[in-house]
mmCIF file of C-alpha atoms and ligand atoms in Angstrom:
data_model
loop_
_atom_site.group_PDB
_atom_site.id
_atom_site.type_symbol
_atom_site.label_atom_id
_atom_site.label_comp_id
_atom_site.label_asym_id
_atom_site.label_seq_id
_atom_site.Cartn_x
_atom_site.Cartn_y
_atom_site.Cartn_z
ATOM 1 C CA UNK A 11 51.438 88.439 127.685
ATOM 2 C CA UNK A 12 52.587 88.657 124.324
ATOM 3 C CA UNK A 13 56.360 88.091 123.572
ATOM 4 C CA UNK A 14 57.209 86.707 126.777
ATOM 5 C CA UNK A 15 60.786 85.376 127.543
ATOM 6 C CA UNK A 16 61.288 83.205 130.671
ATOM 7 C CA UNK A 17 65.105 84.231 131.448
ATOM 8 C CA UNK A 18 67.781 82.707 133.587
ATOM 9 C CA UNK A 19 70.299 84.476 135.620
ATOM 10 C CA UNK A 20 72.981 81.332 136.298
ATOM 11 C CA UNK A 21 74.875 83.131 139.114
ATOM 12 C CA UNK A 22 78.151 81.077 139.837
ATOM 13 C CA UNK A 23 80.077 81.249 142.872
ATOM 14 C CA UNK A 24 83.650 80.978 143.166
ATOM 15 C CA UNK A 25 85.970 79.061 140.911
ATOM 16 C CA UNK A 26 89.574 78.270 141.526
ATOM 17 C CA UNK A 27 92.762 79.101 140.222
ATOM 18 C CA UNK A 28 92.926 74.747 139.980
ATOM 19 C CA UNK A 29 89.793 74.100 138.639
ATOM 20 C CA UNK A 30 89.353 72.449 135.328
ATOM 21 C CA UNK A 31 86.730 74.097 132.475
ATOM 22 C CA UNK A 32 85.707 70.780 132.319
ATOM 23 C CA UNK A 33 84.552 70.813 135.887
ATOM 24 C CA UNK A 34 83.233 74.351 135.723
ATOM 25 C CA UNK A 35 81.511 73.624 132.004
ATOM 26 C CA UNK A 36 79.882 70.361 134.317
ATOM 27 C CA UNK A 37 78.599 72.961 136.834
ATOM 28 C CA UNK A 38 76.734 75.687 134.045
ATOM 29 C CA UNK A 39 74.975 72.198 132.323
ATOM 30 C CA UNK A 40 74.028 71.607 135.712
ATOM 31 C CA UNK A 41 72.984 75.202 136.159
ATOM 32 C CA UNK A 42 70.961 74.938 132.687
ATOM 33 C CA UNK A 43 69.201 71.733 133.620
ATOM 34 C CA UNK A 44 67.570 73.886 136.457
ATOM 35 C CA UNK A 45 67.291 76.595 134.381
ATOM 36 C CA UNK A 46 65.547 74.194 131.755
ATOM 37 C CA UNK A 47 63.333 72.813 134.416
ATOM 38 C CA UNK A 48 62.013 76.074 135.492
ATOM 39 C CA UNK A 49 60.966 77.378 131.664
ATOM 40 C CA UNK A 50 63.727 79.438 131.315
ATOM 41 C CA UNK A 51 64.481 79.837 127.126
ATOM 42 C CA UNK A 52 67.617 81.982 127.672
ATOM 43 C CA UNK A 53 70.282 81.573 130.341
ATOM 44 C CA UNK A 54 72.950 84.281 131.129
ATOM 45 C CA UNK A 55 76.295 82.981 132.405
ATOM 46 C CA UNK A 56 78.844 85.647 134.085
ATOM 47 C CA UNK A 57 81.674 87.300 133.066
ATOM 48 C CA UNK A 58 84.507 84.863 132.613
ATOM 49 C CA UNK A 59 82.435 82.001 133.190
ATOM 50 C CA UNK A 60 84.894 78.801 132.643
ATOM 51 C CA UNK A 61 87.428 80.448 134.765
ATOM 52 C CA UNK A 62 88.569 82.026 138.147
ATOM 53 C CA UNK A 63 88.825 85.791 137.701
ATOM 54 C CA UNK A 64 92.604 85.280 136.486
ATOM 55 C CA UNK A 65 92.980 89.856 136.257
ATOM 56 C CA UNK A 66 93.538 89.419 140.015
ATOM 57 C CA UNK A 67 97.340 88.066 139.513
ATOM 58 C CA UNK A 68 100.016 89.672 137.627
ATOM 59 C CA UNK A 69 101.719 86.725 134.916
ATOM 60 C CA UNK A 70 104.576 88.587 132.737
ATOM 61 C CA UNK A 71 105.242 88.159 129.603
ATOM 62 C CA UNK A 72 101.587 88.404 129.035
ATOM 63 C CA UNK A 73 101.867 85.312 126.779
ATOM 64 C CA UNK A 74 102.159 82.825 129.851
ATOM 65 C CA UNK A 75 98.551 83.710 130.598
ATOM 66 C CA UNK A 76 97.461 82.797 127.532
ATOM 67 C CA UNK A 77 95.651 79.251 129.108
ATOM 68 C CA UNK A 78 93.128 81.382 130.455
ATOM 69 C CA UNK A 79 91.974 82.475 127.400
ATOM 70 C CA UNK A 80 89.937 80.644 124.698
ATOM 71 C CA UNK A 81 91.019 80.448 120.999
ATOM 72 C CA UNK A 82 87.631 79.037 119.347
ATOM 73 C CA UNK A 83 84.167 78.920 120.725
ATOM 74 C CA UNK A 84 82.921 76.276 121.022
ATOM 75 C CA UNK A 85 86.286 74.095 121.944
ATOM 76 C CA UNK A 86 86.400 70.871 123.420
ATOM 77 C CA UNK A 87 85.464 71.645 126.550
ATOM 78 C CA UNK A 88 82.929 74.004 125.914
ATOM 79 C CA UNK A 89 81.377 71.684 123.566
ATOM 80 C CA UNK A 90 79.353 69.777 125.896
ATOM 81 C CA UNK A 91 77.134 72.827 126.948
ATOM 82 C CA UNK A 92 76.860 73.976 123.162
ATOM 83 C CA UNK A 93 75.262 70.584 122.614
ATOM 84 C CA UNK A 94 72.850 70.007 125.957
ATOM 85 C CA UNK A 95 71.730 73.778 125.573
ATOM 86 C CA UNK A 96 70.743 73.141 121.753
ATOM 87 C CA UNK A 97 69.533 69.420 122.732
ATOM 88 C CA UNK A 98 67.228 71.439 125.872
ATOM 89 C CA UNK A 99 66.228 74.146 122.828
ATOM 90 C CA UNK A 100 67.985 76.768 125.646
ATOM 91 C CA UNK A 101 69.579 79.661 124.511
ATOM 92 C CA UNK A 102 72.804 80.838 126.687
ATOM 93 C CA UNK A 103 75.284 84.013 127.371
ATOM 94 C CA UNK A 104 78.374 82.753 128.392
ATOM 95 C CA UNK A 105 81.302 85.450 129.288
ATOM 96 C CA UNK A 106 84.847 84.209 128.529
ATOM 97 C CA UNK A 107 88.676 85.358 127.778
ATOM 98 C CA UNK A 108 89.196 85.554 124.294
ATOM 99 C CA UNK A 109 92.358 85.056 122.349
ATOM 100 C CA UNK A 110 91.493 86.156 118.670
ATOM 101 C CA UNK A 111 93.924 83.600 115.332
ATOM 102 C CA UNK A 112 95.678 87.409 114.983
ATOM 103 C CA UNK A 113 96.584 87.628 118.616
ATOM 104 C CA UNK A 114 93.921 89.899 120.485
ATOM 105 C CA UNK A 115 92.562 89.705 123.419
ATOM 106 C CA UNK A 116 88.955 90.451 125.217
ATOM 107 C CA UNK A 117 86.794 90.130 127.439
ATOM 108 C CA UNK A 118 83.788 88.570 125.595
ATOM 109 C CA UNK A 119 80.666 86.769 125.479
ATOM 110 C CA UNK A 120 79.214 84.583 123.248
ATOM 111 C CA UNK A 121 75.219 85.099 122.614
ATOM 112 C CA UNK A 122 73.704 81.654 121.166
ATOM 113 C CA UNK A 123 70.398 81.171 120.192
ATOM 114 C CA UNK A 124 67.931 77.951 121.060
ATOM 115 C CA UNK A 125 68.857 76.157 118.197
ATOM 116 C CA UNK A 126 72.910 76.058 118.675
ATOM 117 C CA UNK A 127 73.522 79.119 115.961
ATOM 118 C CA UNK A 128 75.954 81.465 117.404
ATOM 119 C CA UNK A 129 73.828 85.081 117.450
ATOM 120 C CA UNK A 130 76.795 87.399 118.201
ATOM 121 C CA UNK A 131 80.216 87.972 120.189
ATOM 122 C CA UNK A 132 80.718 90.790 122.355
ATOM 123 C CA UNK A 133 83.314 92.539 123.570
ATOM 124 C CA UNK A 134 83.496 94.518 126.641
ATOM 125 C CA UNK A 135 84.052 97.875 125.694
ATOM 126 C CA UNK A 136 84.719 99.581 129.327
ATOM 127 C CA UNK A 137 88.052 97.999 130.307
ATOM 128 C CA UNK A 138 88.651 99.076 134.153
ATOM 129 C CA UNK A 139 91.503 98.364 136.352
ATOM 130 C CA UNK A 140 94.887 98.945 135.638
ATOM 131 C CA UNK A 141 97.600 98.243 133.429
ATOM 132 C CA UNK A 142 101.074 96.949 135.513
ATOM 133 C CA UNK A 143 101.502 95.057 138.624
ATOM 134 C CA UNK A 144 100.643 97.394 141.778
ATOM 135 C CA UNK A 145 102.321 95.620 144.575
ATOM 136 C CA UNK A 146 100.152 98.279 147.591
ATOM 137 C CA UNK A 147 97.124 96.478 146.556
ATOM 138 C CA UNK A 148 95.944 93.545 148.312
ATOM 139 C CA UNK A 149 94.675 92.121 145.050
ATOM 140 C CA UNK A 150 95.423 92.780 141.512
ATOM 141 C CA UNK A 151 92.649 94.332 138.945
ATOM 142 C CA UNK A 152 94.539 94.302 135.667
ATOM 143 C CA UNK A 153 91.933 93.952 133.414
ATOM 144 C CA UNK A 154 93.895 96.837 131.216
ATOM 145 C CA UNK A 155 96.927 94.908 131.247
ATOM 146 C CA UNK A 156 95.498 91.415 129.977
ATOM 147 C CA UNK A 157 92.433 92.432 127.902
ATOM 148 C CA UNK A 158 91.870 95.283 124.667
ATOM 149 C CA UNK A 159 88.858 97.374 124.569
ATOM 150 C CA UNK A 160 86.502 96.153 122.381
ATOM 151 C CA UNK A 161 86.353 97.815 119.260
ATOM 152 C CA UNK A 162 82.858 97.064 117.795
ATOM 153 C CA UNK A 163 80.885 99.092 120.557
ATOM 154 C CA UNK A 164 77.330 98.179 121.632
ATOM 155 C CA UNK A 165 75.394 96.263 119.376
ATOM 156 C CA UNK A 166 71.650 95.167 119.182
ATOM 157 C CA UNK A 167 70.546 91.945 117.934
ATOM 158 C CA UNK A 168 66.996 90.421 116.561
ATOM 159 C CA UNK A 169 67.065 87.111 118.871
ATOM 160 C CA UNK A 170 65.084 85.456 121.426
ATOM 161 C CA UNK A 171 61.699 87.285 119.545
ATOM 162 C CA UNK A 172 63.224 90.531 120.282
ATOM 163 C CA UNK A 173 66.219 92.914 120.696
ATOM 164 C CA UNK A 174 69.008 91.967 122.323
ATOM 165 C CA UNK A 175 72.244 93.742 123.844
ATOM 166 C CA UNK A 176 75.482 92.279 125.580
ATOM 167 C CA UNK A 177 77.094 94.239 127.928
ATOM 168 C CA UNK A 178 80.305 92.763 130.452
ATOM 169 C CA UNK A 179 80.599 94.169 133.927
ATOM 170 C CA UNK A 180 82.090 97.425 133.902
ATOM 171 C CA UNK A 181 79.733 98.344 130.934
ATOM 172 C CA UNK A 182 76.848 98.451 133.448
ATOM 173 C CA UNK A 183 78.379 101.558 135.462
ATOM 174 C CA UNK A 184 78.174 103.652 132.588
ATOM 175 C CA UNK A 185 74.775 105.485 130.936
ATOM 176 C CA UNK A 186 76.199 105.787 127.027
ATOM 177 C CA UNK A 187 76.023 101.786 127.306
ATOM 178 C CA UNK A 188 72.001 101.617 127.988
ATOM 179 C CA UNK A 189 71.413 104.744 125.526
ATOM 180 C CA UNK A 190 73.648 103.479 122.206
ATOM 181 C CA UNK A 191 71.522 100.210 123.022
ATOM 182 C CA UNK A 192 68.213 102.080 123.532
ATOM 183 C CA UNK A 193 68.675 104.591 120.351
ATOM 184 C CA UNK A 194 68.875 101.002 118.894
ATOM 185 C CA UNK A 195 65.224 99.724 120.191
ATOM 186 C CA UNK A 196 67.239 97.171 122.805
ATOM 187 C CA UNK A 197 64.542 95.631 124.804
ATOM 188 C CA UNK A 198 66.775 92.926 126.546
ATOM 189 C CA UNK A 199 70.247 93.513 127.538
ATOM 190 C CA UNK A 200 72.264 90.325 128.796
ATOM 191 C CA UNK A 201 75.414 91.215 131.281
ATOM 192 C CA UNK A 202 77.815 88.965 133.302
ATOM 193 C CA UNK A 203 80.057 90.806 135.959
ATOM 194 C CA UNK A 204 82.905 90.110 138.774
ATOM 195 C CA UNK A 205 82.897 92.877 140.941
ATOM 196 C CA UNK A 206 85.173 92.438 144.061
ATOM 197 C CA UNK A 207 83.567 94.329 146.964
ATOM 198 C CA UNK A 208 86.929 95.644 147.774
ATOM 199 C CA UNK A 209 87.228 98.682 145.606
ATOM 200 C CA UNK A 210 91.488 99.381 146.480
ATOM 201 C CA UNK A 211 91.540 102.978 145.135
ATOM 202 C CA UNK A 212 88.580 103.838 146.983
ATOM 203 C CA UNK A 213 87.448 101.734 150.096
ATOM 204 C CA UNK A 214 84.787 104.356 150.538
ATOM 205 C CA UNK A 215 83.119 102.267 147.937
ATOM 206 C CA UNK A 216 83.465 98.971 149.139
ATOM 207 C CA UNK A 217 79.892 99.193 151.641
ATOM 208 C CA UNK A 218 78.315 100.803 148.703
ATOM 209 C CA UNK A 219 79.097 97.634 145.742
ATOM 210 C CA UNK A 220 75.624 96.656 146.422
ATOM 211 C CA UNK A 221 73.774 99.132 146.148
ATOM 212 C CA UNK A 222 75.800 100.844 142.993
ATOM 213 C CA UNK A 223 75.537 97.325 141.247
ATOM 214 C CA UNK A 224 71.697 97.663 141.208
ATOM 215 C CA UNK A 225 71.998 101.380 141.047
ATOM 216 C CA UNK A 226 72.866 101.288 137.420
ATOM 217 C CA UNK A 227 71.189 98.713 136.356
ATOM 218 C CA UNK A 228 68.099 99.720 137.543
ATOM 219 C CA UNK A 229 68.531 103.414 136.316
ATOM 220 C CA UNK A 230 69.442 102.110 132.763
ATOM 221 C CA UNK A 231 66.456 99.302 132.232
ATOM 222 C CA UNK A 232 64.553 102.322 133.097
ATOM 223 C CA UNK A 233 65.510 105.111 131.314
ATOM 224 C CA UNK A 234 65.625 103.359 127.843
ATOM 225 C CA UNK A 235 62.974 100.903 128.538
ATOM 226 C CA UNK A 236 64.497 97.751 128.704
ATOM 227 C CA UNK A 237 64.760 94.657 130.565
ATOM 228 C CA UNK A 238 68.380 93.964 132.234
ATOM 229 C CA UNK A 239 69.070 90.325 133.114
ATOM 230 C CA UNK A 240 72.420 90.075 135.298
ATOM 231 C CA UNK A 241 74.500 87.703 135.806
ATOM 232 C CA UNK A 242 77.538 87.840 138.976
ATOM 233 C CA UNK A 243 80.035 85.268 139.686
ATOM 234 C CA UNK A 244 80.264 86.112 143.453
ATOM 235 C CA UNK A 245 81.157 84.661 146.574
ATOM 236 C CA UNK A 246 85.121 84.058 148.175
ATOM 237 C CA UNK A 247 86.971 83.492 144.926
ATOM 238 C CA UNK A 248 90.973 82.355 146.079
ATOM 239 C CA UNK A 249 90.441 84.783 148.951
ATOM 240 C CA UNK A 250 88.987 87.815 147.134
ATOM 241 C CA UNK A 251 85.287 88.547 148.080
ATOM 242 C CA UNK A 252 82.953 89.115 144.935
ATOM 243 C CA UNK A 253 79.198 90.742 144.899
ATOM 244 C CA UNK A 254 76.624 88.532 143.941
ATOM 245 C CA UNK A 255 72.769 89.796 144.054
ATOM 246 C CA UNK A 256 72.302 88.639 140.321
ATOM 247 C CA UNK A 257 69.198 90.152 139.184
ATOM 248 C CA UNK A 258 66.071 89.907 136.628
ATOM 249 C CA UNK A 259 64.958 94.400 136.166
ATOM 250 C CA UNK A 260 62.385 95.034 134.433
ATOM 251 C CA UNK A 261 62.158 98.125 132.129
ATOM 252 C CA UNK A 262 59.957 99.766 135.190
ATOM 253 C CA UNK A 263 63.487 99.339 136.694
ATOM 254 C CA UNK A 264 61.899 97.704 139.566
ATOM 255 C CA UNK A 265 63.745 94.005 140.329
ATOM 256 C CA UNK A 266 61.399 91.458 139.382
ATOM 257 C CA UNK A 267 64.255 88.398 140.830
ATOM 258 C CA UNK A 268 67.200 88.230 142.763
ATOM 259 C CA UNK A 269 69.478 85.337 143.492
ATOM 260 C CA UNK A 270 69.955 84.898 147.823
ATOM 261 C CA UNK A 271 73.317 83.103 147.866
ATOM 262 C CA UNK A 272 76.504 83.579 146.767
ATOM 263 C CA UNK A 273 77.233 80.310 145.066
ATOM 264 C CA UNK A 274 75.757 78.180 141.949
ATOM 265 C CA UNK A 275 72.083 79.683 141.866
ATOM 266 C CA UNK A 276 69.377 79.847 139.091
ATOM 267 C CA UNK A 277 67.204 82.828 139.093
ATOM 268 C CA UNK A 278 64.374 83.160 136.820
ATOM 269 C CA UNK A 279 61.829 85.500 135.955
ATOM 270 C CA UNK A 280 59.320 85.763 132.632
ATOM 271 C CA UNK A 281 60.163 89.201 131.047
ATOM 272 C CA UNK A 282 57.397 90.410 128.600
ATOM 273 C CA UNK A 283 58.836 92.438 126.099
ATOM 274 C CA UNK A 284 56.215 94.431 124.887
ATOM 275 C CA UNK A 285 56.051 96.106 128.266
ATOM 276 C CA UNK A 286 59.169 97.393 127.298
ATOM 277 C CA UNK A 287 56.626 100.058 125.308
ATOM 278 C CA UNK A 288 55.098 101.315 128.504
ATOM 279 C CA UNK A 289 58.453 103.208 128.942
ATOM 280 C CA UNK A 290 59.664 103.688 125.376
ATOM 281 C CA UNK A 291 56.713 105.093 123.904
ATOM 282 C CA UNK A 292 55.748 107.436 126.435
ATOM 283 C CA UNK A 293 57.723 109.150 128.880
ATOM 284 C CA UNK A 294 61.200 107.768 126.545
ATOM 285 C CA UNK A 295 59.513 108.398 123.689
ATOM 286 C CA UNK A 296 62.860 109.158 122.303
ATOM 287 C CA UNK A 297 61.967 110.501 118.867
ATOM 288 C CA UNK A 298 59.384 112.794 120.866
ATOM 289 C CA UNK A 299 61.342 114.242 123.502
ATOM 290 C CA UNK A 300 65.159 113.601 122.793
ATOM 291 C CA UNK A 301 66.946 116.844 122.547
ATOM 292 C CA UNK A 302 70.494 115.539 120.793
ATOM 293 C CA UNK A 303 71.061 118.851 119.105
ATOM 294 C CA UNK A 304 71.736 120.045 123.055
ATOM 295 C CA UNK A 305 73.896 116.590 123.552
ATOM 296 C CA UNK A 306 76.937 117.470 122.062
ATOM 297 C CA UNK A 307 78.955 117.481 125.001
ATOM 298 C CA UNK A 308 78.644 114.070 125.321
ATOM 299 C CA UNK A 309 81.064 113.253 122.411
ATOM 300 C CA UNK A 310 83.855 115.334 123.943
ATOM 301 C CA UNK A 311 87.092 113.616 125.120
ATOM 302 C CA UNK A 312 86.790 111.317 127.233
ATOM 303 C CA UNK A 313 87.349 112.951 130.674
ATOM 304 C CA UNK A 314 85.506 116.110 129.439
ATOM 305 C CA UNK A 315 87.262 119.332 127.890
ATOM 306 C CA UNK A 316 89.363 120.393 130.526
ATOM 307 C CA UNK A 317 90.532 117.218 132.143
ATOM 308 C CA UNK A 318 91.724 114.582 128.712
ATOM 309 C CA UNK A 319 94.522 112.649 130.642
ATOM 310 C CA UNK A 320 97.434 110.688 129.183
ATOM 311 C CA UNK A 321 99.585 108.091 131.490
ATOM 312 C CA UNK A 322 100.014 104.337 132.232
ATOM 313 C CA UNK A 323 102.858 102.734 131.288
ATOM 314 C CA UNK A 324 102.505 101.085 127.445
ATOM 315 C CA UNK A 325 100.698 97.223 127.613
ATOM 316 C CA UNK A 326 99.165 95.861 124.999
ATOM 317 C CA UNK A 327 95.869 96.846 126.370
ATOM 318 C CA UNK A 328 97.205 100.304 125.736
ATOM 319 C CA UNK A 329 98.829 100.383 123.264
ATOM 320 C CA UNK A 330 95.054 99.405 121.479
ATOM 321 C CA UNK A 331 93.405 102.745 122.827
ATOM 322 C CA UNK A 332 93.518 102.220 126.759
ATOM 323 C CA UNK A 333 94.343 104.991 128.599
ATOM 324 C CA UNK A 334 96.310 105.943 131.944
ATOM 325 C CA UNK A 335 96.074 103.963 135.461
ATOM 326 C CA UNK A 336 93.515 104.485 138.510
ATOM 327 C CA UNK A 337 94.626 105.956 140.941
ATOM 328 C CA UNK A 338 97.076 105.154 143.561
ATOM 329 C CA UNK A 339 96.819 106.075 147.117
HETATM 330 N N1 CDT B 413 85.026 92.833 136.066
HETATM 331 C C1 CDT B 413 84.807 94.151 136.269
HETATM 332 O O1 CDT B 413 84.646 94.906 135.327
HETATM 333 N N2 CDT B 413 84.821 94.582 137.533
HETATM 334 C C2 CDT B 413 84.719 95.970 137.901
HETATM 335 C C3 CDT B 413 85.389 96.139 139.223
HETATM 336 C C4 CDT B 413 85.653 97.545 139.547
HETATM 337 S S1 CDT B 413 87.013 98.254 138.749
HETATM 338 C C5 CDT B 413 88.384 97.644 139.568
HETATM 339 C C6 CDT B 413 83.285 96.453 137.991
HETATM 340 O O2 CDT B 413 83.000 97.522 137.449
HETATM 341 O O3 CDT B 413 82.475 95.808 138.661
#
C-alpha cells in the first residue's frame, strides 16, 4: 500500500433534546480514543454531531432556536476535542448547526487536519424537508425552515495525503454531488447523515432507508472512483427512529466496514488511495470517455424543462434560494 489512510466512522446513537454538548463532546473524545487506539488518522463524526436532530420540532420565531446552533468553531465546549484530537495527531469531521457573525444559518461540517489546522467548512448544499410546521406528520423535517443552502457547492481539498470532499446527508442521494467532486480528482469523500426511517411523504420508503442509504453511496464511490466514509447518528432519538449502518466503501463500491449497532460505535477500515486509480483511470477515465458536450441537460432547471416548480411559503431558508414544500398527503 502506498497512501494508505486508516479512517474512522464514529457512528453516534441518539442524543437528547436535554443533553449537554459538553456531555455529547465527552462521548466523540471517547469515540476518538477508540478510534486512536485502532490506527485510525481521520475520524468522521455525523451530521449535527453535538446535538439531537433539533429539524424534528417546529420553534417560531426562528431566533429562539438559535442555542442549537454554533457561532465559532471551536467554542468552549468544543474545545476539548479540538485539543485531544491534535494532542492524539487525529484528524476529525464533525457535522454541526452553524450560525454565521452576519446571521446565516447551515448545516455544516468542520474538516480538521492532524495537527489542529482547520482544512475547510462545508455546507450542505441539498437542503430536504420542508419549510413550515406540518401538524399531519408524526414528526417534523424542517431542515428548509431552520437551515440555508449552502452556497459554496462541493469542494475538494489536498488533506489527509490526498483529496478530500464533505458532503452532509441529503447530499449522498444525489449523483451531481459524487461527479462535481470526481471532475475534481476527489478520492475521499467524508459524510455525516440523520436519516429517520420514517419517510412521512412516502412510507413506501421507509423498508427501503437501508438499502437506498448504501445504494448511493455505493453507486457514487464507484462511479467516480472514490472512497466514501459515512458517518449516521442512528438509533431511537426522543422517539424518532434513525438508520444507522455507518459504512467504510471503497471506490470498487464494495463495503469494506460497517458499524452493527445503533449506538456509540467506531468503525474502521485502511482505505488506500491509490486504488482509487483502478477505477479512475480506466473504465472512469473521465478525460477518455466523458461525453459533456451530450450533458447539457443536466444544467437545466432544477426539476427538468417541463416541470420548474415554485411554492412554499417564504422562510428564511427560502427566501436564500430554497424552493417549494414536499409533498403532503
Ligand atoms: N438529514 C437529512 O438530510 N435527512 C434526510 C431525510 C430524508 S428527507 C426528509 C436524508 O436524505 O437522509
Amino acid at each position: 500500500m502506498n497512501r494508505a489512510i486508516t479512517v474512522a466512522a464514529a457512528q453516534l446513537g441518539p442524543i437528547g433534546r436535554d443533553e449537554k454538548r459538553e456531555a455529547v463532546v465527552d462521548r466523540l473524545v471517547a469515540l476518538l480514543h477508540d478510534a486512536h487506539r485502532r490506527g485510525a488518522e481521520l475520524v468522521v463524526y455525523p451530521e449535527l454531531a453535538l446535538t439531537t436532530f433539533f429539524p424534528r420540532w417546529w420553534t417560531e420565531p426562528l431566533a429562539e432556536a438559535d442555542h442549537w446552533f454554533e457561532t465559532e468553531m471551536p467554542g468552549p465546549a468544543t474545545k476539548p476535542l479540538f485539543e485531544e484530537a491534535a494532542a492524539l495527531g487525529v484528524g476529525f469531521f464533525l457535522g454541526y448547526a452553524e450560525l454565521t457573525p452576519d446571521g446565516h444559518r447551515y448545516n455544516s461540517a468542520v474538516l480538521v487536519e492532524r495537527d489542529g489546522s482547520t482544512v475547510a467548512t462545508f455546507r450542505k448544499v441539498h437542503i430536504p424537508g420542508h419549510e413550515r410546521h406540518e401538524p399531519w406528520r408524526p414528526f417534523q423535517h424542517l431542515e428548509r425552515y431552520y437551515f440555508e443552502p449552502g452556497p459554496d457547492g462541493f469542494g475538494v481539498w489536498d488533506a489527509f495525503g490526498g483529496s478530500v470532499g464533505m458532503m452532509i446527508c441529503n447530499d449522498r442521494r444525489w449523483p451531481e454531488t459524487y461527479r462535481v467532486m470526481g471532475l475534481q480528482g476527489v478520492e475521499l469523500i467524508l459524510c455525516g447523515y440523520n436519516t429517520p426511517v420514517h419517510y412521512a411523504p412516502d412510507p413506501s420508503q421507509d423498508a427501503l432507508q437501508a438499502f437506498h442509504n448504501h445504494l448511493v453511496m455505493q453507486a457514487g464511490a464507484y462511479q467516480n472512483g472514490t472512497w466514501v466514509v459515512a458517518s449516521a447518528k442512528g438509533g431511537v432519538e426522543e422517539g424518532v427512529d434513525s438508520l444507522a449502518q455507518s459504512a467504510v466503501i471503497a471506490p470498487s463500491g464494495l463495503i469494506v466496514a460497517q458499524a452493527f449497532t445503533a449506538g456509540d460505535e467506531v468503525v474502521v477500515a485502511e482505505c488506500d488511495l491509490d486504488w482509487c486509480d483502478h477505477y479512475k483511470k480506466t473504465l472512469f477515465d473521465f478525460a477518455r470517455y466523458r461525453r459533456p458536450e451530450v450533458y447539457g441537460a443536466i444544467c437545466e432547471p432544477r426539476g427538468g424543462r417541463e416541470s420548474e416548480s415554485a411554492g412554499g411559503e417564504p422562510t428564511a431558508a427560502a427566501a436564500a434560494g430554497a424552493s417549494g414544500p414536499e409533498a403532503a398527503p
